[in-house]
Coordinates of C-alpha atoms and ligand atoms in Angstrom, one line a residue:
M10 CA 0.0 0.0 0.0
A11 CA 1.5 3.3 -1.1
H12 CA 0.5 6.3 1.1
P13 CA -2.7 5.9 3.0
G14 CA -4.9 9.0 3.4
S15 CA -6.1 10.6 6.6
A16 CA -9.8 9.8 6.8
D17 CA -11.1 6.9 9.0
L18 CA -14.5 7.2 7.3
V19 CA -15.0 7.8 3.6
I20 CA -18.4 8.2 2.0
V21 CA -18.5 7.6 -1.8
A22 CA -21.7 8.6 -3.6
N23 CA -22.5 9.7 -7.1
R24 CA -23.3 13.3 -6.0
L25 CA -21.6 15.5 -3.4
P26 CA -24.1 16.8 -0.7
V27 CA -23.8 20.3 -2.2
D28 CA -24.9 22.0 -5.5
R29 CA -23.0 24.6 -7.4
V30 CA -24.8 28.0 -7.2
T31 CA -24.1 31.3 -8.9
N32 CA -24.3 34.3 -6.5
P33 CA -26.0 37.6 -7.5
D34 CA -22.5 39.2 -7.9
G35 CA -21.6 36.5 -10.5
S36 CA -19.3 34.6 -8.1
S37 CA -20.0 30.9 -7.5
G38 CA -20.5 29.0 -4.2
W39 CA -22.1 25.9 -2.8
R40 CA -25.5 25.2 -1.4
R41 CA -26.3 22.1 0.7
S42 CA -28.6 19.7 -1.1
P43 CA -31.0 18.6 1.5
G44 CA -31.5 14.9 0.5
G45 CA -32.2 12.1 2.9
L46 CA -28.7 10.6 2.4
V47 CA -27.0 13.8 3.5
T48 CA -29.2 14.0 6.7
A49 CA -28.4 10.4 7.5
V50 CA -24.7 10.5 6.9
E51 CA -23.7 14.0 7.9
P52 CA -23.8 13.3 11.7
V53 CA -21.7 10.1 11.3
M54 CA -19.3 12.0 9.1
R55 CA -18.9 14.7 11.8
A56 CA -18.5 12.2 14.6
N57 CA -15.7 10.5 12.6
D58 CA -14.1 13.4 10.8
G59 CA -15.0 11.8 7.5
I60 CA -14.6 12.7 3.9
W61 CA -17.3 12.7 1.2
I62 CA -16.3 11.9 -2.4
G63 CA -18.8 12.7 -5.2
W64 CA -19.5 14.5 -8.4
P65 CA -20.5 18.1 -7.9
G66 CA -22.7 18.2 -11.1
G67 CA -21.7 19.9 -14.3
T68 CA -18.5 19.4 -16.2
D69 CA -16.0 21.6 -14.4
A70 CA -12.5 20.2 -14.8
D71 CA -10.5 19.2 -11.7
L72 CA -12.0 21.0 -8.7
E73 CA -9.9 21.0 -5.6
P74 CA -11.1 19.3 -2.3
F75 CA -12.9 21.9 -0.1
E76 CA -14.8 22.2 3.1
D77 CA -18.4 23.3 3.4
E78 CA -19.8 23.9 6.9
G79 CA -17.2 21.7 8.4
M80 CA -17.7 18.8 5.9
K81 CA -14.7 17.7 3.9
L82 CA -15.7 17.2 0.3
V83 CA -13.7 15.8 -2.5
P84 CA -15.1 16.4 -6.0
I85 CA -14.8 14.0 -8.9
A86 CA -14.8 15.6 -12.3
L87 CA -16.9 14.2 -15.2
S88 CA -16.4 15.2 -18.9
A89 CA -19.5 16.1 -21.0
D90 CA -19.2 12.7 -22.7
E91 CA -19.0 11.0 -19.3
V92 CA -22.1 12.8 -18.1
E93 CA -23.9 11.6 -21.2
E94 CA -22.6 8.0 -21.2
F95 CA -22.0 7.2 -17.5
Y96 CA -24.7 9.3 -15.8
E97 CA -27.5 9.8 -18.3
G98 CA -26.6 6.6 -20.2
F99 CA -25.6 3.6 -18.2
S100 CA -26.9 4.8 -14.8
N101 CA -30.2 6.3 -15.8
G102 CA -30.9 4.7 -19.2
T103 CA -29.8 1.1 -18.4
L104 CA -29.7 0.4 -14.7
W105 CA -32.5 2.6 -13.4
P106 CA -35.3 1.1 -15.6
L107 CA -33.8 -2.4 -15.4
Y108 CA -33.8 -2.3 -11.6
H109 CA -37.3 -0.9 -11.5
D110 CA -39.1 -3.9 -13.0
V111 CA -38.4 -2.7 -16.6
V112 CA -41.1 -0.1 -16.2
A113 CA -39.4 1.6 -19.2
K114 CA -37.2 -0.3 -21.7
P115 CA -33.5 -0.3 -20.6
E116 CA -31.0 0.4 -23.4
F117 CA -27.8 -1.5 -23.6
H118 CA -24.8 0.2 -25.2
R119 CA -21.2 -0.9 -25.0
E120 CA -19.8 2.7 -25.0
W121 CA -22.1 3.4 -22.0
W122 CA -20.6 0.4 -20.1
D123 CA -17.1 1.5 -20.9
A124 CA -17.8 4.9 -19.5
Y125 CA -19.3 3.3 -16.4
V126 CA -16.2 1.2 -15.8
R127 CA -13.9 4.3 -16.3
V128 CA -15.8 6.5 -13.9
N129 CA -16.2 3.8 -11.3
R130 CA -12.4 3.4 -11.4
R131 CA -11.9 7.1 -10.9
F132 CA -14.1 7.0 -7.7
A133 CA -12.3 3.9 -6.4
E134 CA -8.9 5.5 -7.0
Q135 CA -9.9 8.7 -5.2
A136 CA -11.3 6.7 -2.2
S137 CA -8.1 4.7 -2.0
T138 CA -6.1 7.9 -1.8
C139 CA -8.3 9.5 1.0
A140 CA -8.8 6.5 3.3
S141 CA -6.5 5.9 6.2
E142 CA -5.1 2.4 7.0
N143 CA -8.0 0.1 8.1
A144 CA -10.5 2.8 7.4
T145 CA -14.2 2.3 6.7
V146 CA -15.5 3.2 3.2
W147 CA -19.2 3.3 2.6
V148 CA -20.2 3.3 -1.1
H149 CA -23.7 4.3 -2.2
D150 CA -26.1 3.3 -4.9
Y151 CA -26.4 2.0 -8.4
Q152 CA -24.1 4.4 -10.2
L153 CA -21.1 2.9 -8.3
Q154 CA -21.5 -0.9 -8.2
L155 CA -18.0 -1.6 -9.4
V156 CA -16.3 0.6 -6.8
P157 CA -16.2 -2.1 -4.0
Q158 CA -14.2 -4.6 -6.0
M159 CA -11.9 -2.0 -7.6
L160 CA -11.2 -0.5 -4.2
R161 CA -10.5 -3.8 -2.5
E162 CA -7.9 -4.6 -5.2
L163 CA -6.2 -1.2 -4.4
R164 CA -6.6 -1.4 -0.6
P165 CA -7.2 -4.8 0.9
D166 CA -6.9 -3.3 4.4
L167 CA -10.2 -1.4 4.1
R168 CA -13.6 -2.3 5.5
I169 CA -16.0 -1.7 2.7
G170 CA -19.8 -1.4 2.8
F171 CA -22.2 -0.8 0.0
F172 CA -25.8 0.3 0.1
L173 CA -28.3 0.2 -2.8
H174 CA -31.0 2.8 -2.5
I175 CA -33.2 1.4 -5.3
P176 CA -34.7 -2.1 -5.7
F177 CA -32.5 -5.0 -6.7
P178 CA -34.4 -6.9 -9.5
P179 CA -35.3 -10.6 -9.6
A180 CA -32.9 -12.9 -11.5
E181 CA -35.2 -13.1 -14.5
L182 CA -34.8 -9.4 -15.2
F183 CA -31.2 -8.9 -14.0
Q184 CA -30.2 -11.7 -16.4
Q185 CA -30.8 -9.4 -19.4
L186 CA -27.8 -7.3 -18.5
P187 CA -24.8 -8.1 -20.8
W188 CA -22.4 -7.2 -17.9
R189 CA -24.4 -9.0 -15.2
R190 CA -21.4 -11.0 -13.9
Q191 CA -19.1 -8.0 -13.7
L192 CA -21.7 -6.1 -11.6
L193 CA -22.2 -8.9 -9.2
E194 CA -18.4 -9.3 -8.8
G195 CA -18.1 -5.5 -8.3
L196 CA -20.5 -5.6 -5.4
L197 CA -18.8 -8.7 -3.9
G198 CA -15.8 -6.5 -3.2
A199 CA -17.8 -5.2 -0.2
D200 CA -17.9 -6.9 3.2
L201 CA -21.6 -5.9 3.6
V202 CA -24.0 -5.3 0.8
G203 CA -27.1 -3.5 2.1
F204 CA -30.6 -3.3 0.4
Q205 CA -33.9 -1.7 1.3
L206 CA -35.8 -5.0 1.5
P207 CA -35.0 -8.6 2.4
G208 CA -36.3 -9.7 -1.0
A209 CA -33.7 -7.7 -2.8
A210 CA -30.9 -9.2 -0.6
Q211 CA -32.3 -12.7 -1.5
N212 CA -32.4 -11.8 -5.2
F213 CA -28.7 -10.8 -5.0
V214 CA -27.6 -14.0 -3.1
R215 CA -29.4 -16.2 -5.5
L216 CA -27.8 -14.5 -8.5
V217 CA -24.4 -14.8 -7.0
R218 CA -24.9 -18.5 -6.6
Q219 CA -26.3 -19.0 -10.1
R220 CA -24.1 -16.6 -12.1
V221 CA -20.8 -16.4 -10.2
G222 CA -20.9 -19.9 -8.7
H223 CA -19.9 -19.0 -5.2
K224 CA -21.2 -21.0 -2.2
T225 CA -23.9 -19.2 -0.2
H226 CA -25.8 -19.9 3.0
R227 CA -28.8 -17.7 4.0
D228 CA -27.4 -14.1 3.8
L229 CA -23.8 -15.0 3.5
V230 CA -21.6 -15.5 0.4
Y231 CA -18.4 -17.5 0.7
L232 CA -15.6 -16.4 -1.6
P233 CA -12.8 -18.7 -2.7
D234 CA -10.2 -16.4 -1.1
G235 CA -11.8 -17.1 2.4
R236 CA -13.7 -13.8 2.7
T237 CA -17.4 -13.7 3.4
V238 CA -19.8 -11.1 2.2
R239 CA -23.1 -10.5 3.9
A240 CA -26.2 -9.3 2.0
K241 CA -28.9 -7.8 4.2
A242 CA -31.8 -5.4 4.3
F243 CA -31.5 -2.0 6.0
P244 CA -34.8 -0.1 5.3
I245 CA -33.8 3.6 5.1
S246 CA -35.8 6.2 6.9
I247 CA -35.9 10.0 7.5
D248 CA -35.0 12.5 10.3
S249 CA -38.4 11.7 11.8
A250 CA -38.1 14.0 14.9
G251 CA -36.8 16.8 12.7
F252 CA -39.8 16.6 10.4
E253 CA -42.2 16.5 13.3
E254 CA -40.6 19.5 15.0
L255 CA -40.8 21.4 11.7
A256 CA -44.4 20.5 11.3
R257 CA -45.2 21.7 14.8
S258 CA -43.6 25.1 14.2
E259 CA -45.8 28.1 14.0
V260 CA -44.4 29.1 10.6
V261 CA -45.4 25.8 9.1
E262 CA -48.8 25.7 10.8
R263 CA -49.5 29.2 9.4
R264 CA -48.3 28.3 6.0
A265 CA -50.5 25.2 5.9
V266 CA -53.6 27.4 6.6
E267 CA -52.5 29.8 4.0
I268 CA -52.1 27.1 1.3
R269 CA -55.6 25.7 2.1
E270 CA -57.1 29.1 1.7
A271 CA -55.2 29.7 -1.5
L272 CA -56.7 26.5 -2.8
G273 CA -60.2 27.9 -2.1
S274 CA -60.7 26.1 1.3
P275 CA -61.8 22.8 -0.2
S276 CA -63.0 20.1 2.2
R277 CA -60.6 17.5 0.8
V278 CA -57.0 18.1 -0.3
F279 CA -55.3 15.2 -2.1
L280 CA -51.5 15.5 -2.5
G281 CA -48.8 13.9 -4.6
V282 CA -45.1 14.8 -4.3
D283 CA -42.6 13.1 -6.5
R284 CA -39.5 13.6 -8.7
L285 CA -40.9 13.6 -12.2
D286 CA -40.0 10.0 -12.9
Y287 CA -41.8 7.3 -14.9
T288 CA -41.4 4.9 -11.9
K289 CA -43.6 7.1 -9.7
G290 CA -46.9 6.3 -11.4
I291 CA -48.0 10.0 -11.6
Y292 CA -49.9 9.6 -14.9
A293 CA -52.1 6.7 -13.8
R294 CA -52.8 8.4 -10.4
L295 CA -54.0 11.6 -12.0
R296 CA -56.2 9.6 -14.5
A297 CA -57.8 7.7 -11.6
Y298 CA -58.5 11.0 -9.8
A299 CA -59.9 12.6 -13.0
E300 CA -62.3 9.7 -13.5
L301 CA -63.7 10.2 -10.0
V302 CA -64.3 13.8 -10.8
A303 CA -65.8 13.1 -14.2
E304 CA -68.1 10.5 -12.6
G305 CA -69.3 12.9 -9.9
E306 CA -67.7 11.0 -7.0
L307 CA -65.7 14.1 -6.3
D308 CA -66.5 17.7 -7.1
V309 CA -64.0 20.5 -8.0
D310 CA -65.8 22.8 -5.6
H311 CA -65.0 20.6 -2.6
A312 CA -61.8 18.7 -3.6
V313 CA -58.5 19.4 -5.3
F314 CA -55.5 17.3 -6.2
V315 CA -52.2 19.1 -5.6
Q316 CA -49.4 17.4 -7.6
V317 CA -45.9 18.6 -7.1
A318 CA -43.5 17.0 -9.6
T319 CA -39.9 18.3 -9.7
P320 CA -38.4 17.8 -13.1
S321 CA -35.3 15.5 -13.0
R322 CA -32.9 14.0 -15.5
E323 CA -34.2 16.4 -18.1
E324 CA -31.6 15.4 -20.7
V325 CA -32.8 11.8 -20.8
E326 CA -35.3 11.2 -23.6
Q327 CA -37.8 9.2 -21.6
Y328 CA -38.1 11.9 -19.0
K329 CA -38.8 14.6 -21.6
I330 CA -41.5 12.4 -23.1
L331 CA -43.0 11.8 -19.6
R332 CA -43.0 15.5 -18.8
D333 CA -44.9 16.3 -22.0
E334 CA -47.4 13.5 -21.4
I335 CA -48.2 14.7 -17.9
D336 CA -48.4 18.3 -19.0
R337 CA -50.9 17.3 -21.7
L338 CA -52.9 15.1 -19.3
V339 CA -53.2 17.9 -16.7
G340 CA -54.2 20.4 -19.3
R341 CA -56.9 18.1 -20.7
I342 CA -58.3 17.2 -17.2
N343 CA -58.4 20.9 -16.1
G344 CA -59.9 22.0 -19.4
D345 CA -62.6 19.3 -19.3
L346 CA -63.4 19.3 -15.6
G347 CA -62.2 22.5 -14.0
R348 CA -64.2 25.7 -13.3
I349 CA -62.9 29.3 -13.1
G350 CA -60.7 29.4 -10.0
R351 CA -61.3 25.7 -9.4
P352 CA -58.9 23.4 -11.3
A353 CA -59.3 19.7 -10.6
I354 CA -55.5 19.4 -10.4
S355 CA -53.1 22.0 -9.2
Y356 CA -49.9 21.1 -10.9
L357 CA -46.5 22.5 -9.8
H358 CA -43.0 21.8 -11.1
S359 CA -41.2 23.7 -8.2
S360 CA -38.6 22.4 -5.8
Y361 CA -39.4 23.5 -2.3
P362 CA -37.6 24.1 1.0
R363 CA -38.4 21.6 3.8
E364 CA -40.7 24.1 5.6
E365 CA -42.9 24.3 2.5
M366 CA -42.9 20.5 2.1
A367 CA -44.0 20.1 5.8
A368 CA -46.8 22.7 5.2
L369 CA -48.0 20.8 2.2
Y370 CA -48.0 17.5 4.2
R371 CA -49.9 19.3 7.0
C372 CA -52.5 20.5 4.6
A373 CA -53.1 17.1 2.8
D374 CA -56.1 15.1 3.9
V375 CA -55.1 12.3 1.6
M376 CA -51.5 11.7 0.6
V377 CA -51.2 9.7 -2.6
V378 CA -48.0 7.7 -3.2
T379 CA -48.4 5.2 -6.1
P380 CA -45.1 4.2 -7.7
Y381 CA -44.9 1.2 -10.0
R382 CA -41.7 0.3 -8.1
D383 CA -39.7 2.3 -5.5
G384 CA -36.8 1.3 -3.3
M385 CA -38.3 2.8 -0.2
N386 CA -40.1 6.2 -0.9
L387 CA -39.3 8.8 1.7
V388 CA -42.2 11.0 0.9
A389 CA -44.6 8.5 2.5
K390 CA -42.5 8.5 5.7
E391 CA -42.2 12.3 5.7
Y392 CA -46.0 12.6 5.5
V393 CA -46.4 10.3 8.5
A394 CA -43.8 12.1 10.5
C395 CA -45.6 15.5 10.0
R396 CA -49.0 14.2 11.1
F397 CA -48.4 14.6 14.9
D398 CA -52.2 15.1 15.3
N399 CA -52.7 11.4 14.1
D400 CA -54.8 12.7 11.3
G401 CA -54.4 12.2 7.6
A402 CA -54.8 9.2 5.2
L403 CA -52.0 7.6 3.2
V404 CA -52.8 5.8 0.0
L405 CA -49.6 3.8 -0.8
S406 CA -48.5 1.5 -3.6
E407 CA -47.8 -2.1 -2.6
F408 CA -44.7 -1.8 -4.8
A409 CA -43.0 0.9 -2.7
G410 CA -40.5 -0.4 -0.2
A411 CA -42.2 1.7 2.4
A412 CA -45.3 -0.6 2.2
D413 CA -43.4 -3.3 4.1
E414 CA -43.4 -1.0 7.2
L415 CA -46.5 1.1 6.6
R416 CA -49.0 -1.7 6.6
Q417 CA -51.9 0.4 7.9
A418 CA -51.9 2.6 4.8
W419 CA -54.6 2.1 2.1
L420 CA -52.4 -0.2 0.0
V421 CA -53.0 -0.2 -3.7
N422 CA -51.8 -1.9 -6.9
P423 CA -50.9 1.1 -9.1
Y424 CA -51.6 -0.9 -12.3
D425 CA -55.2 -1.3 -11.2
I426 CA -57.0 2.0 -11.9
N427 CA -60.3 0.9 -10.5
G428 CA -58.6 -0.4 -7.4
M429 CA -56.9 3.0 -7.0
K430 CA -60.2 4.9 -7.5
A431 CA -61.8 2.8 -4.8
A432 CA -58.9 3.3 -2.4
L433 CA -58.9 7.1 -3.0
M434 CA -62.6 7.3 -2.1
E435 CA -62.3 5.0 0.9
A436 CA -59.3 7.0 2.3
S437 CA -61.1 10.3 1.7
R438 CA -64.4 9.1 3.3
A439 CA -62.9 7.1 6.1
E440 CA -64.2 7.7 9.6
G441 CA -62.0 9.8 12.0
K442 CA -61.5 6.8 14.3
D443 CA -60.2 4.6 11.5
V444 CA -57.9 7.3 10.2
T445 CA -56.4 7.9 13.7
R446 CA -55.9 4.2 14.4
R447 CA -54.0 3.7 11.1
M448 CA -51.9 6.9 11.5
K449 CA -51.0 6.1 15.1
A450 CA -49.6 2.7 14.1
M451 CA -47.7 4.2 11.2
R452 CA -46.3 7.0 13.3
K453 CA -45.0 4.5 15.9
Q454 CA -43.0 2.8 13.1
V455 CA -41.6 5.9 11.5
M456 CA -40.7 7.7 14.8
E457 CA -39.0 4.6 16.2
H458 CA -37.0 3.8 13.1
D459 CA -35.3 7.0 12.0
V460 CA -32.4 7.6 9.6
A461 CA -29.8 7.8 12.4
A462 CA -30.8 4.3 13.5
W463 CA -30.5 3.2 9.9
A464 CA -26.9 4.5 9.5
D465 CA -25.9 3.1 12.9
S466 CA -27.3 -0.3 12.3
F467 CA -25.5 -0.5 8.9
L468 CA -22.2 0.6 10.3
A469 CA -22.5 -1.7 13.3
E470 CA -23.2 -4.7 11.0
L471 CA -20.3 -3.8 8.8
A472 CA -18.0 -3.8 11.8
A473 CA -19.4 -7.2 12.8
V474 CA -18.8 -8.8 9.4
S475 CA -15.2 -7.7 9.1
P476 CA -13.9 -7.7 12.6
D477 CA -10.3 -8.2 11.5
H478 CA -10.2 -4.7 10.1
G479 CA -9.2 -2.4 12.9
K480 CA -11.0 0.9 13.3
T481 CA -14.6 1.1 14.3
V482 CA -16.8 4.0 13.3
R483 CA -18.5 6.0 16.1
P484 CA -22.3 5.8 16.0
V485 CA -24.6 8.8 15.8
K486 CA -26.8 7.8 18.8
Q487 CA -24.3 7.2 21.6
Ligands
ADQ260 P1 -36.1 9.2 -4.8 O1 -36.5 8.4 -6.0 O2 -35.7 10.5 -5.1 O3 -35.1 8.4 -3.9 P2 -37.9 9.5 -2.4 O4 -37.5 8.4 -1.5 O5 -39.4 9.8 -2.4 O6 -37.5 9.2 -3.9 O7 -37.1 10.8 -2.0 C1 -37.4 12.0 -2.6 C2 -37.0 13.2 -1.6 O8 -37.0 14.4 -2.4 C3 -37.8 13.3 -0.4 O9 -37.0 13.6 0.7 C4 -38.7 14.5 -0.7 O10 -39.1 15.3 0.4 C5 -37.8 15.3 -1.7 N1 -38.7 16.1 -2.6 C6 -39.5 15.6 -3.5 N2 -40.1 16.5 -4.2 C7 -39.6 17.7 -3.8 C8 -39.8 19.1 -4.1 N3 -40.7 19.5 -5.0 N4 -39.2 20.0 -3.4 C9 -38.3 19.6 -2.4 N5 -38.0 18.3 -2.1 C10 -38.7 17.4 -2.7 C11 -34.3 7.2 -4.0 C12 -35.1 5.9 -4.2 C13 -36.1 5.8 -3.1 C14 -35.4 5.8 -1.7 C15 -34.5 7.0 -1.6 C16 -33.6 7.0 -0.4 O11 -35.7 5.9 -5.5 O12 -36.8 4.6 -3.3 O13 -36.4 6.0 -0.7 O14 -33.6 7.1 -2.7 O15 -32.9 5.8 -0.3

């Protein structure tokens, strides 16, 4: 080993936890991107003086490592071609649809794969330079599945964990991938491979047995070199107490009242909040709602559906098509069914600060989360955390990871439009007692299993699977 770096904990994720912003005076700076992963990992980073390696977005050549609010960040540069082939191409045009039940058709291109290998190597090399001897490296998500193996070759002293935020598909689908074996071997470089659900971990172990030929027993894989790899579920969560506190604040409470008034004080507010993504089932959900209005089950004078859909991955063709389709659908629905000042659907593309999100959740009588497939879905958990009054109904797809924990939601099959219509009506007409009973049970789950507990349990398990590596990461909840 050449010159080990200084960090005892290294986080490796596709994106850095900050976005480049241009200030009014033309200078540029960084703004914290408030994702769940950042919230989860930041306290562990601080407790262990960690380093975060990731792409800052854009195509700036070679940015120097820097500190932002006490977090040490190491940017990885991508060229314009790599953004197209590694990020938009292999990550979001091949892996994303393949891992989400082939909801859209994955594209397989050899140049995309070559770029994926090249960029994964760059991340692995950077991690190998930053990590101290016997350090812990935690690699995140589908864009970086080759990093564990590449890093282990460079630094066998490290303890390496990997967590996949999206679903891991059944063998029948994964099999399509021309580079299936390389990806499995890439992941096997880790000591612990974490998934959202037990079923995903089982899919992985089964594929390793079938495709790579290693011996396995329950959640363990035995490698010929004597190492063992554990594959296990760690359902991710949110900063539950933080969301509840925000929801209880006066600002949010006031804003929730204001939003309701601005909507014309309807008696029922339905809400959808998603990244604009074809896996989220936005189109079918809005169609189901529109049919209820057209059939007279709901009335635009008394009910409104607020759909917040933040555009994402806008350079990818399928996302452009989806955006146009939903724009057209909303236009048609409101044109056919709305009245002056009373649209059936209030449709917004904005990205909001956490306070506004909490106010929307406070305002929603029925929260509608209907993905065709979703690793977890944090929106569902955020809604529950904000309903400290034990009020509010959640309509949730069976195919979201969150459905495993939030069993008391109105569970729906998002492919079944009539089933969704029935669930929307049941949730909106449910008796107060029933709504409270369900929400109480869901709140217990979400408040007791927060994101700090998630990070701690992953890191504790990682330390347990590879005890021969020295340093242990300090937990968040002491
Ligand atoms: P996503 O597919 O992005 O995450 P999700 O889990 O719902 O999906 O997280 C979205 C996050 O973005 C939430 O925290 C939400 O509050 C926020 N958000 C959404 N719309 C917003 C808006 N308009 N303004 C501001 N914030 C907004 C991936 C996987 C999921 C998995 C997570 C975490 O696809 O299945 O739950 O990672 O592992």
